[in-house]
Coordinates of C-alpha atoms in Angstrom, one line a residue:
X1 CA -21.0 -30.5 -21.5
X2 CA -19.1 -32.9 -23.6
X3 CA -20.6 -35.8 -25.5
X4 CA -18.6 -38.7 -27.0
X5 CA -17.2 -38.2 -30.5
X6 CA -19.3 -40.3 -33.3
X7 CA 2.1 -53.1 -30.4
X8 CA 16.1 -64.9 -27.9
X9 CA 12.5 -66.1 -26.9
X10 CA 11.9 -65.9 -23.2
X11 CA 10.5 -69.0 -21.6
X12 CA 8.8 -69.6 -18.3
X13 CA 11.3 -70.6 -15.6
X14 CA 11.9 -74.3 -15.4
X15 CA 13.6 -76.1 -12.4
X16 CA 17.0 -77.5 -13.1
X17 CA 16.9 -79.9 -10.1
X18 CA 14.5 -81.2 -7.6
X19 CA 13.8 -78.3 -5.1
X20 CA 14.1 -78.9 -1.4
X21 CA 11.1 -77.8 0.7
X22 CA 13.1 -74.7 1.8
X23 CA 13.7 -73.7 -1.8
X24 CA 10.1 -74.0 -2.9
X25 CA 8.2 -70.7 -3.3
X26 CA 6.3 -69.5 -0.3
X27 CA 2.5 -69.7 -0.4
X28 CA 1.1 -66.5 -1.6
X29 CA -0.3 -64.0 0.9
X30 CA -4.1 -64.0 1.3
X31 CA -4.6 -61.0 -1.0
X32 CA -1.7 -61.8 -3.4
X33 CA -3.8 -64.2 -5.7
X34 CA -6.4 -61.5 -6.2
X35 CA -3.8 -58.8 -6.9
X36 CA -2.0 -61.1 -9.4
X37 CA -5.3 -62.0 -11.1
X38 CA -6.1 -58.3 -11.5
X39 CA -2.5 -57.7 -12.9
X40 CA -3.0 -60.5 -15.4
X41 CA -6.3 -59.2 -16.5
X42 CA -4.9 -55.7 -16.9
X43 CA -1.8 -56.8 -18.8
X44 CA -3.7 -59.1 -21.1
X45 CA -6.2 -56.4 -22.0
X46 CA -3.3 -54.1 -22.9
X47 CA -1.1 -56.6 -24.7
X48 CA -3.6 -58.9 -26.4
X49 CA -3.9 -56.9 -29.7
X50 CA -0.1 -57.1 -30.1
X51 CA 0.0 -60.8 -29.2
X52 CA -2.8 -61.6 -31.6
X53 CA -1.2 -59.6 -34.4
X54 CA 2.2 -61.1 -33.8
X55 CA 0.9 -64.7 -33.8
X56 CA -1.4 -64.0 -36.8
X57 CA 1.7 -63.2 -38.8
X58 CA 2.9 -66.8 -38.0
X59 CA -0.3 -68.8 -38.3
X60 CA -2.1 -66.6 -40.9
X61 CA -5.4 -67.1 -39.2
X62 CA -6.8 -64.4 -36.9
X63 CA -9.3 -66.8 -35.2
X64 CA -6.5 -69.3 -34.3
X65 CA -4.3 -66.4 -33.3
X66 CA -6.9 -65.2 -30.8
X67 CA -7.2 -68.7 -29.4
X68 CA -3.4 -69.0 -29.0
X69 CA -3.4 -65.6 -27.2
X70 CA -6.1 -67.0 -24.9
X71 CA -4.0 -70.1 -24.3
X72 CA -1.1 -67.8 -23.2
X73 CA -3.5 -66.1 -20.8
X74 CA -4.5 -69.4 -19.3
X75 CA -0.7 -70.2 -18.9
X76 CA -0.2 -66.9 -17.1
X77 CA -3.2 -67.6 -14.8
X78 CA -1.5 -70.9 -13.9
X79 CA 2.1 -69.7 -13.5
X80 CA 2.1 -66.0 -12.4
X81 CA 0.4 -66.5 -9.1
X82 CA 3.0 -69.1 -8.3
X83 CA 6.2 -67.6 -9.9
X84 CA 5.3 -63.9 -9.8
X85 CA 4.5 -61.4 -12.6
X86 CA 7.5 -61.3 -15.0
X87 CA 9.4 -58.2 -15.5
X88 CA 8.1 -57.9 -19.1
X89 CA 4.7 -59.5 -19.0
X90 CA 3.8 -58.5 -22.6
X91 CA 7.0 -60.3 -23.9
X92 CA 6.1 -63.3 -21.8
X93 CA 2.7 -63.6 -23.2
X94 CA 4.0 -63.1 -26.8
X95 CA 6.7 -65.7 -26.3
X96 CA 4.2 -68.2 -24.9
X97 CA 1.7 -67.6 -27.7
X98 CA 4.3 -67.8 -30.4
X99 CA 5.8 -71.0 -28.9
X100 CA 2.3 -72.6 -29.1
X101 CA 1.9 -71.3 -32.6
X102 CA 5.1 -73.1 -33.6
X103 CA 3.9 -76.3 -32.0
X104 CA 0.6 -75.9 -33.9
X105 CA 2.4 -75.5 -37.2
X106 CA 4.6 -78.5 -36.5
X107 CA 1.6 -80.6 -36.1
X108 CA 0.3 -79.7 -39.5
X109 CA 1.8 -81.9 -42.2
X110 CA 1.2 -79.3 -44.9
X111 CA 3.7 -77.0 -43.1
X112 CA 6.5 -79.6 -42.8
X113 CA 8.6 -78.1 -45.6
X114 CA 8.2 -74.6 -44.3
X115 CA 9.2 -75.6 -40.8
X116 CA 12.3 -77.3 -42.1
X117 CA 13.4 -73.8 -43.1
X118 CA 12.2 -71.5 -40.4
X119 CA 10.6 -73.6 -37.6
X120 CA 13.7 -73.6 -35.4
X121 CA 14.3 -69.9 -35.6
X122 CA 10.6 -69.1 -34.7
X123 CA 11.2 -70.7 -31.3
X124 CA 14.1 -68.6 -30.3
X125 CA 14.0 -65.3 -32.2
X126 CA 11.5 -62.9 -33.6
X127 CA 10.4 -63.7 -37.2
X128 CA 12.7 -62.0 -39.6
X129 CA 11.6 -58.8 -41.2
X130 CA 9.8 -59.4 -44.4
X131 CA 11.1 -57.5 -47.5
X132 CA 9.2 -54.3 -47.8
X133 CA 8.0 -52.7 -51.0
X134 CA 8.3 -49.0 -51.2
X135 CA 4.8 -48.5 -49.8
X136 CA 4.6 -51.5 -47.5
X137 CA 3.8 -51.3 -43.8
X138 CA 6.1 -53.4 -41.5
X139 CA 3.7 -53.3 -38.6
X140 CA 1.7 -56.2 -37.3
X141 CA -1.1 -54.1 -35.8
X142 CA -1.7 -52.4 -39.1
X143 CA -1.6 -55.8 -40.9
X144 CA -4.2 -57.0 -38.6
X145 CA -6.5 -53.9 -39.2
X146 CA -6.3 -54.3 -43.0
X147 CA -6.8 -58.1 -42.8
X148 CA -10.0 -57.8 -40.6
X149 CA -11.2 -55.0 -42.9
X150 CA -11.2 -57.3 -46.0
X151 CA -14.0 -56.8 -48.5
X152 CA -15.2 -60.4 -48.0
X153 CA -16.7 -59.2 -44.7
X154 CA -19.6 -56.8 -44.4
X155 CA -18.7 -53.4 -43.0
X156 CA -20.4 -54.2 -39.7
X157 CA -18.5 -57.4 -39.4
X158 CA -15.2 -55.7 -40.2
X159 CA -15.6 -53.1 -37.5
X160 CA -16.8 -55.6 -34.9
X161 CA -14.0 -58.0 -35.5
X162 CA -11.3 -55.4 -35.5
X163 CA -12.5 -53.8 -32.3
X164 CA -12.6 -57.3 -30.7
X165 CA -9.0 -58.3 -31.8
X166 CA -7.2 -55.0 -32.0
X167 CA -9.1 -52.9 -29.6
X168 CA -9.4 -55.6 -27.0
X169 CA -13.1 -54.8 -26.5
X170 CA -15.5 -57.3 -25.1
X171 CA -18.6 -58.2 -27.1
X172 CA -20.7 -56.2 -24.7
X173 CA -18.6 -53.1 -25.2
X174 CA -18.7 -53.4 -29.0
X175 CA -22.5 -53.8 -28.9
X176 CA -22.8 -50.7 -26.8
X177 CA -20.5 -48.7 -29.1
X178 CA -22.7 -49.7 -32.0
X179 CA -26.0 -49.4 -30.2
X180 CA -27.1 -52.9 -31.2
X181 CA -27.9 -56.1 -29.2
X182 CA -24.9 -58.1 -27.8
X183 CA -26.0 -61.4 -29.5
X184 CA -25.9 -59.6 -32.9
X185 CA -22.2 -58.6 -32.3
X186 CA -21.3 -62.1 -31.1
X187 CA -22.7 -63.6 -34.3
X188 CA -20.9 -61.0 -36.5
X189 CA -17.5 -61.8 -34.9
X190 CA -17.9 -65.6 -35.1
X191 CA -19.0 -65.5 -38.8
X192 CA -16.3 -63.0 -39.7
X193 CA -13.5 -65.2 -38.3
X194 CA -14.9 -68.2 -40.1
X195 CA -15.2 -66.3 -43.4
X196 CA -11.6 -65.1 -43.2
X197 CA -10.4 -68.7 -42.5
X198 CA -12.5 -70.3 -45.3
X199 CA -11.6 -67.6 -47.8
X200 CA -7.9 -68.0 -46.9
X201 CA -7.5 -64.2 -46.5
X202 CA -3.8 -63.3 -46.4
X203 CA -2.4 -61.5 -43.3
X204 CA -1.1 -58.5 -45.2
X205 CA -1.4 -54.9 -46.1
X206 CA -2.8 -54.7 -49.7
X207 CA -1.6 -52.4 -52.4
X208 CA -3.2 -50.0 -54.8
X209 CA -7.0 -50.2 -55.4
X210 CA -7.3 -53.0 -52.8
X211 CA -5.8 -50.8 -50.1
X212 CA -8.1 -47.9 -51.1
X213 CA -11.1 -50.2 -51.0
X214 CA -10.4 -51.1 -47.4
X215 CA -9.3 -47.6 -46.3
X216 CA -12.7 -46.4 -45.1
X217 CA -13.3 -49.3 -42.8
X218 CA -9.7 -49.0 -41.5
X219 CA -10.3 -45.4 -40.6
X220 CA -13.6 -46.2 -38.9
X221 CA -12.1 -48.8 -36.6
X222 CA -9.1 -46.7 -35.7
X223 CA -11.5 -44.0 -34.8
X224 CA -13.7 -46.3 -32.7
X225 CA -10.6 -47.7 -30.9
X226 CA -9.6 -44.2 -30.0
X227 CA -13.0 -43.4 -28.8
X228 CA -13.1 -46.5 -26.5
X229 CA -9.8 -45.3 -25.0
X230 CA -11.1 -41.7 -24.8
X231 CA -14.4 -42.6 -23.0
X232 CA -14.5 -46.2 -22.0
X233 CA -18.0 -47.7 -22.3
X234 CA -17.5 -50.0 -19.2
X235 CA -15.2 -50.6 -16.3
X236 CA -13.9 -48.4 -13.5
X237 CA -11.6 -46.1 -15.5
X238 CA -13.0 -43.5 -17.9
X239 CA -9.8 -43.3 -19.9
X240 CA -7.8 -46.2 -21.5
X241 CA -4.7 -44.3 -22.7
X242 CA -3.2 -47.4 -24.4
X243 CA -6.0 -47.6 -26.8
X244 CA -5.7 -43.9 -27.6
X245 CA -2.0 -44.2 -28.2
X246 CA -2.3 -47.2 -30.5
X247 CA -5.0 -45.5 -32.5
X248 CA -3.1 -42.3 -32.9
X249 CA 0.1 -44.1 -33.9
X250 CA -1.8 -46.1 -36.5
X251 CA -3.4 -42.9 -37.9
X252 CA 0.1 -41.3 -38.1
X253 CA 1.6 -44.2 -39.9
X254 CA -1.3 -44.2 -42.4
X255 CA -0.8 -40.4 -43.0
X256 CA 2.8 -41.0 -43.9
X257 CA 1.9 -44.0 -46.1
X258 CA -1.0 -42.3 -47.9
X259 CA -0.1 -38.6 -48.2
X260 CA -2.7 -37.9 -50.9
X261 CA -5.7 -39.1 -48.9
X262 CA -7.4 -36.2 -47.2
X263 CA -9.6 -38.2 -44.9
X264 CA -6.4 -40.0 -43.5
X265 CA -5.0 -36.6 -42.6
X266 CA -8.3 -35.5 -41.3
X267 CA -8.6 -38.5 -39.0
X268 CA -5.1 -37.9 -37.7
X269 CA -5.9 -34.3 -37.1
X270 CA -9.1 -35.2 -35.1
X271 CA -7.2 -37.7 -33.0
X272 CA -4.4 -35.2 -32.3
X273 CA -6.9 -32.6 -31.2
X274 CA -8.8 -35.1 -29.0
X275 CA -5.6 -36.6 -27.5
X276 CA -4.4 -33.1 -26.6
X277 CA -7.1 -32.8 -23.9
X278 CA -6.4 -36.2 -22.2
X279 CA -4.5 -34.9 -19.2
X280 CA -7.3 -32.4 -18.4
X281 CA -10.2 -34.9 -18.8
X282 CA -9.8 -36.6 -15.4
X283 CA -9.0 -35.3 -11.9
X284 CA -6.3 -36.6 -9.5
X285 CA -8.7 -39.4 -8.4
X286 CA -9.5 -40.4 -11.9
X287 CA -13.0 -38.8 -11.9
X288 CA -14.1 -37.3 -15.3
X289 CA -13.8 -33.6 -15.8
X290 CA -16.3 -32.1 -18.2
X291 CA -15.2 -29.8 -21.0
X292 CA -16.4 -26.7 -19.4
X293 CA -14.5 -27.4 -16.2
X294 CA -11.2 -28.5 -17.7
X295 CA -8.0 -26.6 -17.0
X296 CA -7.0 -25.7 -20.6
X297 CA -3.4 -25.0 -19.5
X298 CA -3.1 -28.8 -19.3
X299 CA -4.1 -29.2 -22.9
X300 CA -1.1 -30.4 -24.9
X301 CA -0.2 -27.6 -27.3
X302 CA 2.2 -29.7 -29.2
X303 CA -0.5 -32.1 -30.1
X304 CA -2.8 -29.2 -31.0
X305 CA -0.1 -27.9 -33.4
X306 CA 0.2 -31.3 -34.9
X307 CA -3.6 -31.4 -35.3
X308 CA -3.5 -28.0 -37.1
X309 CA -0.9 -29.2 -39.5
X310 CA -2.7 -32.4 -40.3
X311 CA -6.0 -30.5 -40.9
X312 CA -4.1 -28.2 -43.3
X313 CA -2.8 -31.3 -45.2
X314 CA -6.4 -32.6 -45.4
X315 CA -7.6 -29.3 -46.8
X316 CA -4.7 -29.1 -49.3
X317 CA -5.3 -32.7 -50.7
X318 CA -9.1 -32.5 -50.8
X319 CA -10.6 -32.2 -54.3
X320 CA -14.2 -31.7 -53.2
X321 CA -16.2 -30.9 -50.1
X322 CA -14.9 -31.9 -46.7
X323 CA -15.4 -35.5 -45.6
X324 CA -16.8 -36.7 -42.2
X325 CA -13.5 -36.8 -40.5
X326 CA -12.5 -33.4 -41.9
X327 CA -15.7 -31.9 -40.5
X328 CA -15.1 -33.5 -37.1
X329 CA -11.5 -32.3 -37.1
X330 CA -12.8 -28.8 -37.8
X331 CA -15.1 -29.1 -34.8
X332 CA -12.3 -30.2 -32.6
X333 CA -10.2 -27.3 -33.9
X334 CA -12.8 -24.9 -32.7
X335 CA -12.4 -26.2 -29.2
X336 CA -8.7 -26.3 -29.4
X337 CA -8.5 -22.6 -30.5
X338 CA -10.7 -21.4 -27.6
X339 CA -8.5 -20.5 -24.6
X340 CA -11.6 -20.5 -22.3
X341 CA -14.9 -22.4 -22.5
X342 CA -16.7 -19.0 -22.9
X343 CA -14.7 -18.2 -26.0
X344 CA -15.9 -21.3 -27.8
X345 CA -17.6 -20.5 -31.1
X346 CA -20.7 -22.7 -30.6
X347 CA -22.5 -21.2 -33.6
X348 CA -19.6 -22.4 -35.9
X349 CA -19.7 -25.8 -34.2
X350 CA -23.4 -26.1 -34.6
X351 CA -23.0 -25.3 -38.3
X352 CA -20.3 -27.9 -38.7
X353 CA -22.4 -30.5 -37.0
X354 CA -25.2 -29.6 -39.4
X355 CA -22.9 -30.3 -42.4
X356 CA -21.7 -33.5 -40.8
X357 CA -25.3 -34.6 -40.3
X358 CA -25.9 -34.1 -44.0
X359 CA -22.7 -35.8 -45.0
X360 CA -22.9 -38.8 -42.6
X361 CA -26.3 -38.9 -40.9
X362 CA -26.3 -40.4 -37.5
X363 CA -28.5 -40.0 -34.4
X364 CA -25.3 -39.5 -32.3
X365 CA -24.3 -36.6 -34.6
X366 CA -27.7 -35.1 -34.2
X367 CA -27.4 -35.4 -30.4
X368 CA -24.1 -33.6 -30.5
X369 CA -25.6 -31.0 -32.8
X370 CA -28.3 -30.4 -30.3
X371 CA -25.7 -29.7 -27.6
X372 CA -24.0 -27.2 -29.8
X373 CA -27.3 -25.5 -30.8
X374 CA -28.3 -25.3 -27.1
X375 CA -25.1 -23.4 -26.4
X376 CA -25.4 -21.2 -29.4
X377 CA -29.2 -20.4 -29.3
X378 CA -30.3 -21.5 -25.9
X379 CA -31.5 -24.7 -24.2
X380 CA -35.0 -24.5 -25.5
X381 CA -33.7 -24.8 -29.1
X382 CA -31.5 -27.7 -28.2
X383 CA -34.3 -29.4 -26.4
X384 CA -36.4 -29.4 -29.6
X385 CA -33.7 -31.3 -31.4
X386 CA -33.3 -33.8 -28.5
X387 CA -37.0 -34.4 -28.2
X388 CA -37.0 -35.3 -31.9
X389 CA -34.6 -38.1 -31.1
X390 CA -36.6 -39.6 -28.3
X391 CA -38.2 -42.3 -30.5
X392 CA -34.9 -43.1 -32.2
X393 CA -34.4 -46.9 -31.7
X394 CA -30.6 -46.7 -31.8
X395 CA -30.6 -44.3 -28.8
X396 CA -33.0 -46.3 -26.6
X397 CA -30.2 -47.6 -24.4
X398 CA -27.8 -44.8 -25.0
X399 CA -27.2 -43.0 -21.7
X400 CA -26.1 -39.7 -23.2
X401 CA -29.5 -39.1 -24.6
X402 CA -31.2 -38.7 -21.1
X403 CA -28.0 -37.1 -19.8
X404 CA -28.2 -34.3 -22.4
X405 CA -31.9 -33.9 -22.0
X406 CA -31.6 -33.7 -18.2
X407 CA -28.9 -31.0 -18.6
X408 CA -31.2 -28.9 -20.9
X409 CA -34.2 -29.3 -18.7
X410 CA -32.1 -28.2 -15.7
X411 CA -31.0 -25.1 -17.5
X412 CA -34.6 -24.4 -18.3
X413 CA -35.5 -24.7 -14.6
X414 CA -37.6 -27.9 -15.1
X415 CA -35.9 -29.6 -12.2
X416 CA -38.3 -32.5 -11.6
X417 CA -38.1 -33.6 -15.3
X418 CA -34.4 -33.2 -15.2
X419 CA -34.1 -35.4 -12.2
X420 CA -36.0 -38.2 -14.0
X421 CA -33.7 -37.9 -17.0
X422 CA -30.6 -38.1 -14.9
X423 CA -31.9 -41.1 -13.0
X424 CA -32.5 -42.8 -16.4
X425 CA -28.9 -41.9 -17.5
X426 CA -27.5 -43.4 -14.3
X427 CA -29.4 -46.7 -15.0
X428 CA -28.1 -46.9 -18.5
X429 CA -24.4 -45.9 -17.8
X430 CA -22.0 -48.9 -17.8
X431 CA -18.8 -47.1 -16.9
X432 CA -18.3 -46.6 -13.1
X433 CA -16.7 -43.2 -13.4
X434 CA -19.3 -41.9 -15.7
X435 CA -22.1 -43.2 -13.5
X436 CA -20.6 -41.5 -10.5
X437 CA -20.5 -38.2 -12.5
X438 CA -24.1 -38.5 -13.4
X439 CA -25.0 -39.2 -9.8
X440 CA -23.1 -36.1 -8.8
X441 CA -25.0 -34.0 -11.3
X442 CA -28.3 -35.5 -10.0
X443 CA -27.4 -34.6 -6.4
X444 CA -26.6 -31.0 -7.5
X445 CA -30.1 -30.4 -8.8
X446 CA -32.1 -28.0 -6.6
X447 CA -34.5 -29.7 -4.2
X448 CA -38.1 -28.9 -3.8

C-alpha cells in the first residue's frame, strides 16, 4: 500500500472595420461552450501561479495580483467562447493581467513618476531583467514563495497563502491538506494578504539571515505543492504533473542557490525520488496504481540517480543528525533501490519513520510508520499503532486512516470490520480516482 508523503505583448483580437454578417463568427456548437469553459478552467489552474507571480512583480502586492489574475480569467470567459482558445493561452492571460496592472498603476498618482519612465514599455514588452546580485534569484515564482513566507505572517498563514497563490489550490483543498476546517484556512489567507499589504512587504528574494529565516517555510510549501500534484486531494485526476514539475524545479534552483543547506538538498532528493515513480502511478485510463502493483521498469532511473546525488550532498553538508527531509529522502531511497516490491526493506523504513516521528511528530507520520511496521512485523503490530491514532482529532476526516485500517483488518481476515472501514474511507475521499480505487478494494473483499 502507499500512503501520501507528510512559471511584444499580445492583445485580444480587435476588429479593424465593421464586420458584415457573413464575416461574423459562427455561433458555437451546442457542446462548444462547455468544452471551452473546461479548457479555460484547466488553463487558468495551470497558469495562475505564473500570472500572479508576474503581475506581483509589477504591482508589488500579492492580493492585488491575485485579483488581476482573476480579472484576466473573467476576460477569457467572455472572449474565448466567442473567439476561440488562443494558441498560447498562458501568454494571453499574462498579457491581459499585465495590461490591467499597468492601467491600475496609471490610476495611482503616487506612481506617476515611475510610469513616465517605464509605463509605456510595460504595455508592449516584458519587464526588463532586474540587476542580479551574485546570489539573487531571477525567478518570479521563487520571489512569490519567499514573499508569502515573510516572517510577519504566522507559519500556518505562510503555508496557506503560498499554496493558494503558487499551488493554485482551492481553500477546500488547502484545508484538507492541513486537516483543519475550511473557514480557518479562508481566514488565514485573507488576513495574510492584508498583512503583506499593510506592512508593505517587498516582492523579492531576501539575502543572508533573512533568507535563512524563511527557508523552512519555503521548503514546506514546495513540499506541499509537490504532494498536491503527486496525489491530488480533489478533482477527477489523481496526478497534477504541472505542480510536481514546478515544485521540483523550485527545489533544484534552491539547491544551486544554497549549496551548504543540507535540508535543501534533502528536499530535492525526496522530490527526485518521488517524481521518478510518476509514470507508473497511474494506468492507461488514469486510474491509480498502488506501490505494490507498479511496473518498476517504468520508474525513471535518471531521476533516481539525481535523487541519490542530492541525498549524498545533504549528508555531506549536514553537521548534526538528519533533518526531516533527509529522513524522508532516505525512506524514498529505500523504495528506489528495491527492484521489486518484495525486496523492499520495510524494517529499515519502519526505523526511519520512527526517527522521523521523533524529529517531526505528526499523526500522518505515525500512520505511515504503522504501514511500514505492518509490512515488517505483520498486520497485527501495524493495527496496534493505527488503533492508537483512532482518537486523533487531526485524522478524524482523513480518508487514509480508515483505508489503512481496512487493509490491515482484511489481511487479518476480519472482513466485516474491513468493509466498514473501506466504506468510511470512500465517504471521506474527495478525489474521484482515489474514491474509485477504494470502491474497487471494497468490492474485492470476500463475501459472506
